[in-house]
Coordinates of C-alpha atoms in Angstrom, one line a residue:
M1 CA -15.9 -36.5 21.8
K2 CA -18.5 -34.5 20.0
E3 CA -18.3 -30.8 19.3
N4 CA -19.6 -28.4 16.7
I5 CA -17.2 -28.8 13.8
I6 CA -17.4 -25.1 12.8
I7 CA -16.4 -23.9 16.2
H8 CA -13.8 -26.6 16.4
D9 CA -12.2 -25.6 13.1
F10 CA -12.4 -21.9 14.0
I11 CA -10.5 -22.6 17.3
D12 CA -7.9 -24.6 15.3
V13 CA -7.3 -21.5 13.2
A14 CA -7.0 -19.3 16.4
I15 CA -4.5 -21.7 17.9
Q16 CA -2.5 -21.8 14.7
S17 CA -2.3 -18.0 14.7
G18 CA 0.0 -18.3 17.8
G19 CA -2.1 -16.4 20.2
W20 CA -3.5 -19.5 22.0
M21 CA -2.5 -23.0 23.1
L22 CA -4.4 -26.3 23.2
L23 CA -5.1 -25.7 26.9
D24 CA -7.2 -22.7 25.8
R25 CA -9.6 -24.8 23.7
V26 CA -12.4 -25.2 26.2
C27 CA -12.3 -21.5 27.2
L28 CA -12.4 -20.4 23.5
N29 CA -15.3 -22.8 22.8
N30 CA -17.3 -21.2 25.7
R31 CA -16.3 -17.7 24.6
I32 CA -17.6 -18.3 21.1
I33 CA -20.9 -19.9 22.3
S34 CA -21.5 -16.9 24.6
L35 CA -21.4 -14.7 21.5
I36 CA -23.4 -16.8 19.0
G37 CA -25.4 -19.1 21.2
E38 CA -25.4 -22.9 21.3
P39 CA -25.3 -24.6 17.8
T40 CA -28.5 -26.5 17.0
E41 CA -26.6 -29.7 16.5
S42 CA -23.2 -31.3 17.2
V43 CA -21.4 -33.5 14.6
E44 CA -18.3 -35.7 14.6
F45 CA -15.1 -34.1 13.6
D46 CA -14.4 -34.1 9.8
E47 CA -10.7 -33.7 9.5
E48 CA -10.8 -34.0 5.7
K49 CA -12.9 -30.9 5.1
I50 CA -10.8 -27.7 5.1
R51 CA -12.6 -24.3 5.4
T52 CA -11.0 -20.9 5.3
S53 CA -11.3 -18.6 8.3
K54 CA -13.7 -16.4 6.2
E55 CA -16.0 -19.4 5.5
L56 CA -15.9 -20.5 9.1
L57 CA -16.8 -16.9 10.2
K58 CA -19.7 -16.8 7.8
E59 CA -21.1 -20.0 9.3
L60 CA -20.6 -18.8 12.8
L61 CA -22.6 -15.7 12.0
E62 CA -25.4 -17.9 10.5
I63 CA -25.5 -19.7 13.9
A64 CA -25.8 -16.4 15.7
I65 CA -28.6 -15.3 13.3
S66 CA -30.5 -18.6 13.9
N67 CA -30.2 -18.1 17.6
N68 CA -31.5 -14.5 17.4
R69 CA -28.2 -13.1 18.7
V70 CA -28.1 -10.7 15.8
S71 CA -30.5 -9.8 12.9
R72 CA -29.5 -10.6 9.3
N73 CA -30.6 -7.0 8.5
D74 CA -28.5 -5.4 11.2
V75 CA -25.4 -4.6 9.1
K76 CA -23.5 -2.9 11.9
G77 CA -24.5 -5.5 14.5
L78 CA -23.2 -8.3 12.2
A79 CA -20.0 -6.3 11.6
E80 CA -19.4 -5.9 15.4
M81 CA -20.0 -9.6 16.0
S82 CA -17.7 -10.5 13.2
S83 CA -15.0 -8.2 14.6
E84 CA -15.4 -9.8 18.0
L85 CA -15.0 -13.3 16.6
R86 CA -12.1 -12.2 14.4
D87 CA -10.4 -10.9 17.5
I88 CA -10.1 -14.5 18.7
L89 CA -7.9 -15.1 15.6
T90 CA -5.7 -12.2 16.4
P91 CA -2.8 -12.7 18.8
P92 CA -1.9 -9.8 21.2
P93 CA 0.7 -7.2 19.9
S94 CA 3.5 -8.7 22.1
V95 CA 3.0 -12.1 20.6
V96 CA 2.7 -10.8 17.0
N97 CA 5.9 -8.8 17.4
A98 CA 7.7 -11.7 19.0
L99 CA 6.7 -14.1 16.2
F100 CA 7.6 -11.6 13.6
S101 CA 11.1 -11.3 15.1
Q102 CA 11.4 -15.0 15.2
Y103 CA 10.5 -15.4 11.5
Y104 CA 12.7 -12.4 10.6
E105 CA 15.8 -14.4 11.9
T106 CA 15.2 -16.8 9.0
S107 CA 14.4 -14.1 6.4
E108 CA 12.7 -10.7 5.9
K109 CA 10.2 -12.2 3.5
E110 CA 9.3 -15.1 5.9
A111 CA 8.5 -12.5 8.6
T112 CA 6.3 -10.4 6.3
D113 CA 4.6 -13.6 4.9
Y114 CA 3.7 -14.5 8.5
F115 CA 2.3 -11.1 9.3
H116 CA 0.5 -10.7 6.0
L117 CA -1.2 -14.2 6.4
M118 CA -2.2 -13.3 9.9
N119 CA -3.9 -10.1 8.6
V120 CA -5.7 -12.0 5.9
T121 CA -6.7 -14.8 8.2
N122 CA -8.2 -12.5 10.9
G123 CA -10.0 -10.5 8.2
Y124 CA -8.2 -7.2 8.8
I125 CA -7.1 -7.1 5.2
E126 CA -10.4 -6.9 3.2
K127 CA -10.9 -7.7 -0.4
N128 CA -11.0 -4.3 -2.2
I129 CA -10.8 -5.2 -5.9
S130 CA -13.7 -6.7 -7.9
S131 CA -11.9 -7.0 -11.2
Q132 CA -8.3 -6.7 -12.5
E133 CA -7.0 -6.5 -16.1
E134 CA -3.9 -5.5 -17.8
V135 CA -4.0 -2.7 -20.5
V136 CA -1.3 -1.3 -22.7
V137 CA -0.9 2.5 -22.8
K138 CA 1.8 3.9 -25.1
K139 CA 3.6 0.5 -25.1
S140 CA 3.6 0.4 -21.3
H141 CA 1.7 -2.1 -19.3
F142 CA -0.8 -0.9 -16.6
M143 CA -2.9 -2.9 -14.1
V144 CA -6.4 -1.5 -14.2
Q145 CA -8.6 -2.5 -11.2
T146 CA -12.2 -1.8 -10.3
K147 CA -12.7 -0.9 -6.7
L148 CA -15.1 -3.1 -4.7
E149 CA -17.6 -1.1 -2.6
T150 CA -17.2 -2.1 1.1
S151 CA -18.8 -1.0 4.3
H152 CA -17.1 1.4 6.6
F153 CA -18.5 2.4 9.9
E154 CA -17.6 5.7 11.6
E155 CA -16.2 5.3 15.2
A156 CA -15.0 7.8 17.7
E157 CA -12.2 9.8 16.2
I158 CA -8.7 8.3 16.5
C159 CA -5.8 8.8 14.2
D160 CA -5.4 5.6 12.1
Y161 CA -1.6 6.2 12.0
C162 CA -1.0 6.5 15.7
F163 CA 0.0 3.4 17.7
E164 CA -3.0 4.1 19.9
S165 CA -5.2 2.9 17.1
E166 CA -4.1 -0.7 17.6
G167 CA -7.0 -2.7 18.8
Y168 CA -9.2 0.4 19.2
G169 CA -13.0 0.3 19.1
K170 CA -15.4 -2.4 18.0
L171 CA -14.9 -2.4 14.3
N172 CA -12.2 -0.9 12.0
N173 CA -9.1 -1.2 14.2
R174 CA -10.0 -4.0 16.6
N175 CA -7.9 -6.6 14.7
K176 CA -5.1 -4.2 13.7
R177 CA -1.6 -5.1 14.8
I178 CA 1.6 -2.9 14.4
I179 CA 5.1 -4.2 14.1
R180 CA 7.4 -2.0 16.1
M181 CA 10.8 -0.8 14.7
N182 CA 13.7 1.3 15.8
V183 CA 14.9 3.1 12.7
K184 CA 18.2 4.9 13.7
G185 CA 16.8 5.8 17.1
E186 CA 13.3 6.8 15.9
S187 CA 10.3 4.7 16.7
W188 CA 8.4 3.5 13.6
G189 CA 5.5 1.1 13.0
F190 CA 4.7 -1.2 10.1
S191 CA 1.2 -2.5 9.3
Y192 CA -0.7 -3.6 6.2
S193 CA -3.3 -1.5 4.5
Q194 CA -6.9 -2.6 5.4
K195 CA -8.1 -2.1 1.8
P196 CA -5.1 -2.7 -0.4
I197 CA -4.9 -1.6 -4.0
I198 CA -1.4 -2.9 -4.7
K199 CA 0.0 -6.3 -3.8
E200 CA 0.9 -6.5 -0.1
E201 CA 0.2 -2.8 0.3
C202 CA 1.7 -1.7 3.6
I203 CA 2.0 1.4 5.8
F204 CA 5.1 2.8 7.5
M205 CA 4.3 5.4 10.2
P206 CA 6.4 7.2 12.8
E207 CA 5.1 6.8 16.3
E208 CA 5.2 10.6 16.8
H209 CA 2.0 12.3 15.6
K210 CA 3.4 15.0 13.3
P211 CA 3.3 16.0 9.6
M212 CA 6.0 14.8 7.3
I213 CA 8.4 17.0 5.4
I214 CA 9.9 15.7 2.2
N215 CA 13.6 16.3 2.9
R216 CA 16.9 14.5 3.1
Q217 CA 16.2 13.1 6.6
L218 CA 12.9 11.5 5.3
Q219 CA 14.7 10.0 2.3
E220 CA 17.4 8.6 4.6
T221 CA 14.7 7.0 6.7
M222 CA 13.1 5.5 3.6
L223 CA 16.4 3.9 2.6
N224 CA 16.9 2.6 6.2
L225 CA 13.4 1.1 6.1
L226 CA 14.4 -0.6 2.8
D227 CA 17.2 -2.3 4.7
I228 CA 14.6 -3.8 7.0
Y229 CA 12.2 -4.7 4.2
P230 CA 14.4 -5.2 1.1
H231 CA 11.7 -7.0 -0.9
Y232 CA 9.3 -4.1 -0.8
F233 CA 9.3 -0.7 -2.4
I234 CA 8.7 2.5 -0.4
T235 CA 7.2 5.8 -1.5
Y236 CA 4.8 8.5 -0.4
N237 CA 1.8 10.5 -1.5
P238 CA 2.7 14.2 -1.7
K239 CA -0.9 15.1 -0.8
V240 CA -0.7 13.1 2.4
V241 CA 2.7 14.5 3.3
S242 CA 1.6 18.1 2.9
E243 CA -1.9 17.9 4.5
L244 CA -2.1 15.1 7.1
T245 CA -1.2 15.9 10.7
H246 CA 0.3 12.4 11.0
G247 CA 2.3 11.6 7.9
Y248 CA 3.1 8.1 6.7
L249 CA 4.8 6.3 3.9
Y250 CA 3.4 3.4 1.9
G251 CA 4.8 0.5 -0.1
G252 CA 4.3 -3.0 -1.2
E253 CA 5.7 -5.9 -3.2
A254 CA 8.4 -4.6 -5.6
S255 CA 6.5 -5.7 -8.7
T256 CA 4.5 -2.7 -9.9
P257 CA 4.4 -2.0 -13.6
L258 CA 6.7 1.0 -13.3
I259 CA 9.3 -1.1 -11.5
Q260 CA 9.2 -3.7 -14.3
A261 CA 9.4 -1.0 -17.0
E262 CA 12.6 -1.1 -19.1
N263 CA 15.3 1.6 -19.2
D264 CA 15.0 3.9 -22.3
F265 CA 18.6 5.1 -22.5
M266 CA 21.4 5.5 -20.0
F267 CA 23.3 8.7 -19.2
D268 CA 25.9 10.0 -16.8
I269 CA 25.6 12.6 -14.2
P270 CA 28.9 14.5 -13.8
G271 CA 30.3 14.2 -10.3
F272 CA 28.3 11.1 -9.5
V273 CA 30.3 8.3 -11.1
T274 CA 29.0 5.6 -8.8
V275 CA 25.4 6.3 -9.7
S276 CA 23.9 4.9 -12.9
A277 CA 21.1 6.9 -14.4
S278 CA 18.5 6.2 -17.1
L279 CA 15.3 7.5 -18.5
V280 CA 12.5 4.9 -18.2
E281 CA 10.2 3.7 -21.0
W282 CA 7.0 5.0 -19.3
P283 CA 4.1 7.3 -20.3
V284 CA 5.1 10.0 -17.7
S285 CA 8.6 11.3 -17.3
V286 CA 10.7 9.1 -15.0
I287 CA 14.4 9.0 -14.2
R288 CA 15.8 5.8 -12.7
L289 CA 18.9 5.9 -10.4
K290 CA 20.9 3.0 -9.1
T291 CA 23.9 2.8 -6.7
T292 CA 25.2 0.8 -3.7
S293 CA 25.7 4.1 -1.7
K294 CA 22.7 5.5 0.1
K295 CA 24.5 8.8 0.6
N296 CA 25.4 9.2 -3.1
L297 CA 21.8 8.3 -4.1
I298 CA 20.3 11.0 -1.8
N299 CA 23.0 13.5 -3.0
V300 CA 22.0 12.9 -6.6
I301 CA 18.3 13.2 -5.8
E302 CA 18.8 16.5 -4.1
Y303 CA 20.9 17.8 -7.0
L304 CA 18.5 16.5 -9.6
T305 CA 15.4 18.0 -7.8
L306 CA 17.1 21.4 -7.5
K307 CA 17.8 21.3 -11.2
W308 CA 14.3 20.3 -12.0
Q309 CA 12.9 23.1 -9.9
Q310 CA 14.9 25.6 -12.0
Y311 CA 14.2 24.1 -15.4
S312 CA 11.9 25.8 -18.0
Y313 CA 11.1 25.1 -21.6
P314 CA 8.4 27.7 -22.4
S315 CA 7.6 26.4 -26.0
L316 CA 6.4 23.1 -24.4
D317 CA 4.6 24.9 -21.5
I318 CA 7.3 23.7 -19.0
I319 CA 7.6 26.6 -16.6
A320 CA 9.5 26.2 -13.3
K321 CA 7.7 28.9 -11.3
T322 CA 4.5 30.8 -11.2
E323 CA 4.5 34.6 -11.6
D324 CA 4.5 34.8 -7.8
G325 CA 7.7 32.7 -7.6
L326 CA 6.1 29.5 -6.3
D327 CA 7.7 26.3 -7.4
L328 CA 5.7 24.2 -9.9
H329 CA 8.2 21.4 -10.2
T330 CA 8.5 18.6 -7.7
V331 CA 9.8 15.0 -7.7
I332 CA 8.1 11.9 -6.3
S333 CA 10.7 9.4 -5.1
T334 CA 10.1 5.6 -5.1
F335 CA 12.8 3.5 -3.5
R336 CA 13.6 -0.2 -3.7
K337 CA 16.5 -2.6 -3.6
E338 CA 18.1 -4.9 -6.2
E339 CA 20.4 -7.2 -4.2
E340 CA 22.9 -4.8 -2.6
A341 CA 22.0 -1.8 -4.8
Y342 CA 19.5 0.9 -4.0
V343 CA 17.2 2.0 -6.8
A344 CA 15.1 5.2 -7.1
E345 CA 12.5 5.9 -9.6
L346 CA 12.0 9.7 -9.7
I347 CA 8.7 10.8 -11.2
L348 CA 8.9 14.3 -12.4
Q349 CA 5.9 16.5 -11.6
D350 CA 4.7 19.8 -13.0
A351 CA 1.7 21.3 -11.2
S352 CA 0.8 23.7 -14.0
E353 CA -2.6 23.3 -15.7
A354 CA -0.9 22.0 -18.9
F355 CA 0.0 18.7 -17.1
V356 CA -2.9 17.9 -14.8
R357 CA -5.1 14.9 -15.3
T358 CA -7.9 15.1 -17.9
P359 CA -11.4 15.5 -16.4
D360 CA -12.7 12.2 -18.0
Y361 CA -9.8 10.2 -16.5
E362 CA -10.1 11.8 -13.1
A363 CA -13.8 11.1 -13.0
L364 CA -13.1 7.4 -13.4
L365 CA -10.7 7.2 -10.4
S366 CA -11.9 5.8 -7.1
N367 CA -9.6 8.2 -5.3
K368 CA -8.4 11.2 -7.2
E369 CA -5.9 12.1 -4.4
N370 CA -4.0 8.9 -4.8
K371 CA -0.9 9.0 -7.0
V372 CA -0.5 5.2 -7.3
D373 CA -1.5 5.4 -11.0
F374 CA 2.0 6.8 -11.7
L375 CA 3.3 3.4 -10.5
G376 CA 1.2 1.6 -13.1
V377 CA -1.8 0.6 -10.9
V378 CA -5.0 2.4 -11.9
N379 CA -7.9 2.0 -9.4
L380 CA -11.3 2.8 -10.9
K381 CA -14.8 3.3 -9.6
D382 CA -17.4 0.8 -10.8
H383 CA -18.1 1.5 -14.4
N384 CA -19.6 0.2 -17.6
L385 CA -16.7 1.0 -20.0
T386 CA -15.0 -1.5 -22.3
N387 CA -11.3 -2.1 -22.1
E388 CA -10.9 -0.2 -25.4
E389 CA -12.8 2.8 -23.9
I390 CA -10.7 2.8 -20.7
T391 CA -7.5 2.5 -22.7
S392 CA -8.6 5.5 -24.9
V393 CA -9.3 7.6 -21.8
M394 CA -5.9 6.6 -20.2
E395 CA -4.0 7.4 -23.4
G396 CA -5.5 10.8 -23.6
N397 CA -4.7 11.5 -20.0
Y398 CA -1.1 10.4 -20.2
E399 CA -0.5 12.2 -23.4
K400 CA -1.5 15.4 -21.4
Q401 CA 0.4 14.5 -18.2
Q402 CA 3.6 13.5 -20.1
I403 CA 5.9 16.5 -19.5
F404 CA 8.5 15.5 -22.1
K405 CA 6.3 14.2 -25.0
K406 CA 7.4 11.4 -27.2
T407 CA 7.9 13.9 -30.0
P408 CA 11.3 15.1 -31.5
E409 CA 10.8 18.4 -29.6
G410 CA 9.7 16.7 -26.4
Q411 CA 12.7 14.4 -26.4
Q412 CA 15.0 17.2 -27.3
A413 CA 13.7 19.1 -24.2
F414 CA 14.3 16.0 -22.0
V415 CA 17.9 15.7 -23.3
R416 CA 18.4 19.4 -22.7
F417 CA 17.3 19.0 -19.1
I418 CA 19.7 16.1 -18.7
D419 CA 22.5 18.2 -20.2
T420 CA 21.9 20.8 -17.4
L421 CA 23.0 18.1 -14.9

């Protein structure tokens, strides 16, 4: 039998994805040819040569260009054809969810490994980073990345966090798939970020289109999600929570630099004997909590947040409220698991001018609204700075953003805050 090897191998990948069977091969072959035209030549199968789905897709597009099905200069046309071909590599939602459940019976990680690989294979997850290097800032290790410029085409408006976005349009969401979950009676979805900036960056979104409120119920949901995905961390972007009409949580592999940072010193919180607490050796002020009780963890977070909202130390510009009585102090909670224990890293925030980012640091960031740099992942625009220059800018920034400075007075203020607990 003779057949174009590129089409043959592409169909192999489609069948391996779980959405098709061997009986579908002829139909898929015809479908691809109807898109790209007949290949100029047929060759014998070469089973020894292995191409990635991305390489195969590129060669299929070359066939389409040679057959005048699309112009090499038609960026949007190429993107639409690419999306239609990648759709062949994407099983329908019912199949994806069924396979995910099947893998989940073996282990949570095996299920997410399957789903992540599918999203890489079908091209939904795009390469978003052009370079990545580790830098040391105030004895802490940060991952500094330079963002890769990628194309994005506007389509008819649809909320990217609604389930209705699954498979929508010709481009951005066509190959998107969402894992459905019942979280204590509430419908939630799980998908991967299309342009990740952290390892296995994922999105958790409620089916209901509504803003999120950072409260006890949301934190309970985050911990319940951790029970489903114990190998990931889960957090939120305060800007997203406060401004988006459809709020969502995000997470990823529990290996960020903040997670790997060492404890500075341990302390007790009276009334919460089952919860261990420590300061974290990190350029910004972070408290780490650990316990096997979800209820106790949330109780401590509520208590600690209330105390932080009331705490002032004027000589260090730490002021709890504005003259109008508005709260300046908030906490960003990041949750993860260590075996049977729940761990929370609480990033203390002060919205006063004294602790905002420096202008030169913010000018480097690819997205100034993103708070992922507090986790130790700094995503920069394209730049011509050396590592030494980047490190210098970061050190200046974190020196400013550090609420409790690494000075005798700063550490005394931190201890005084802990004593209020």
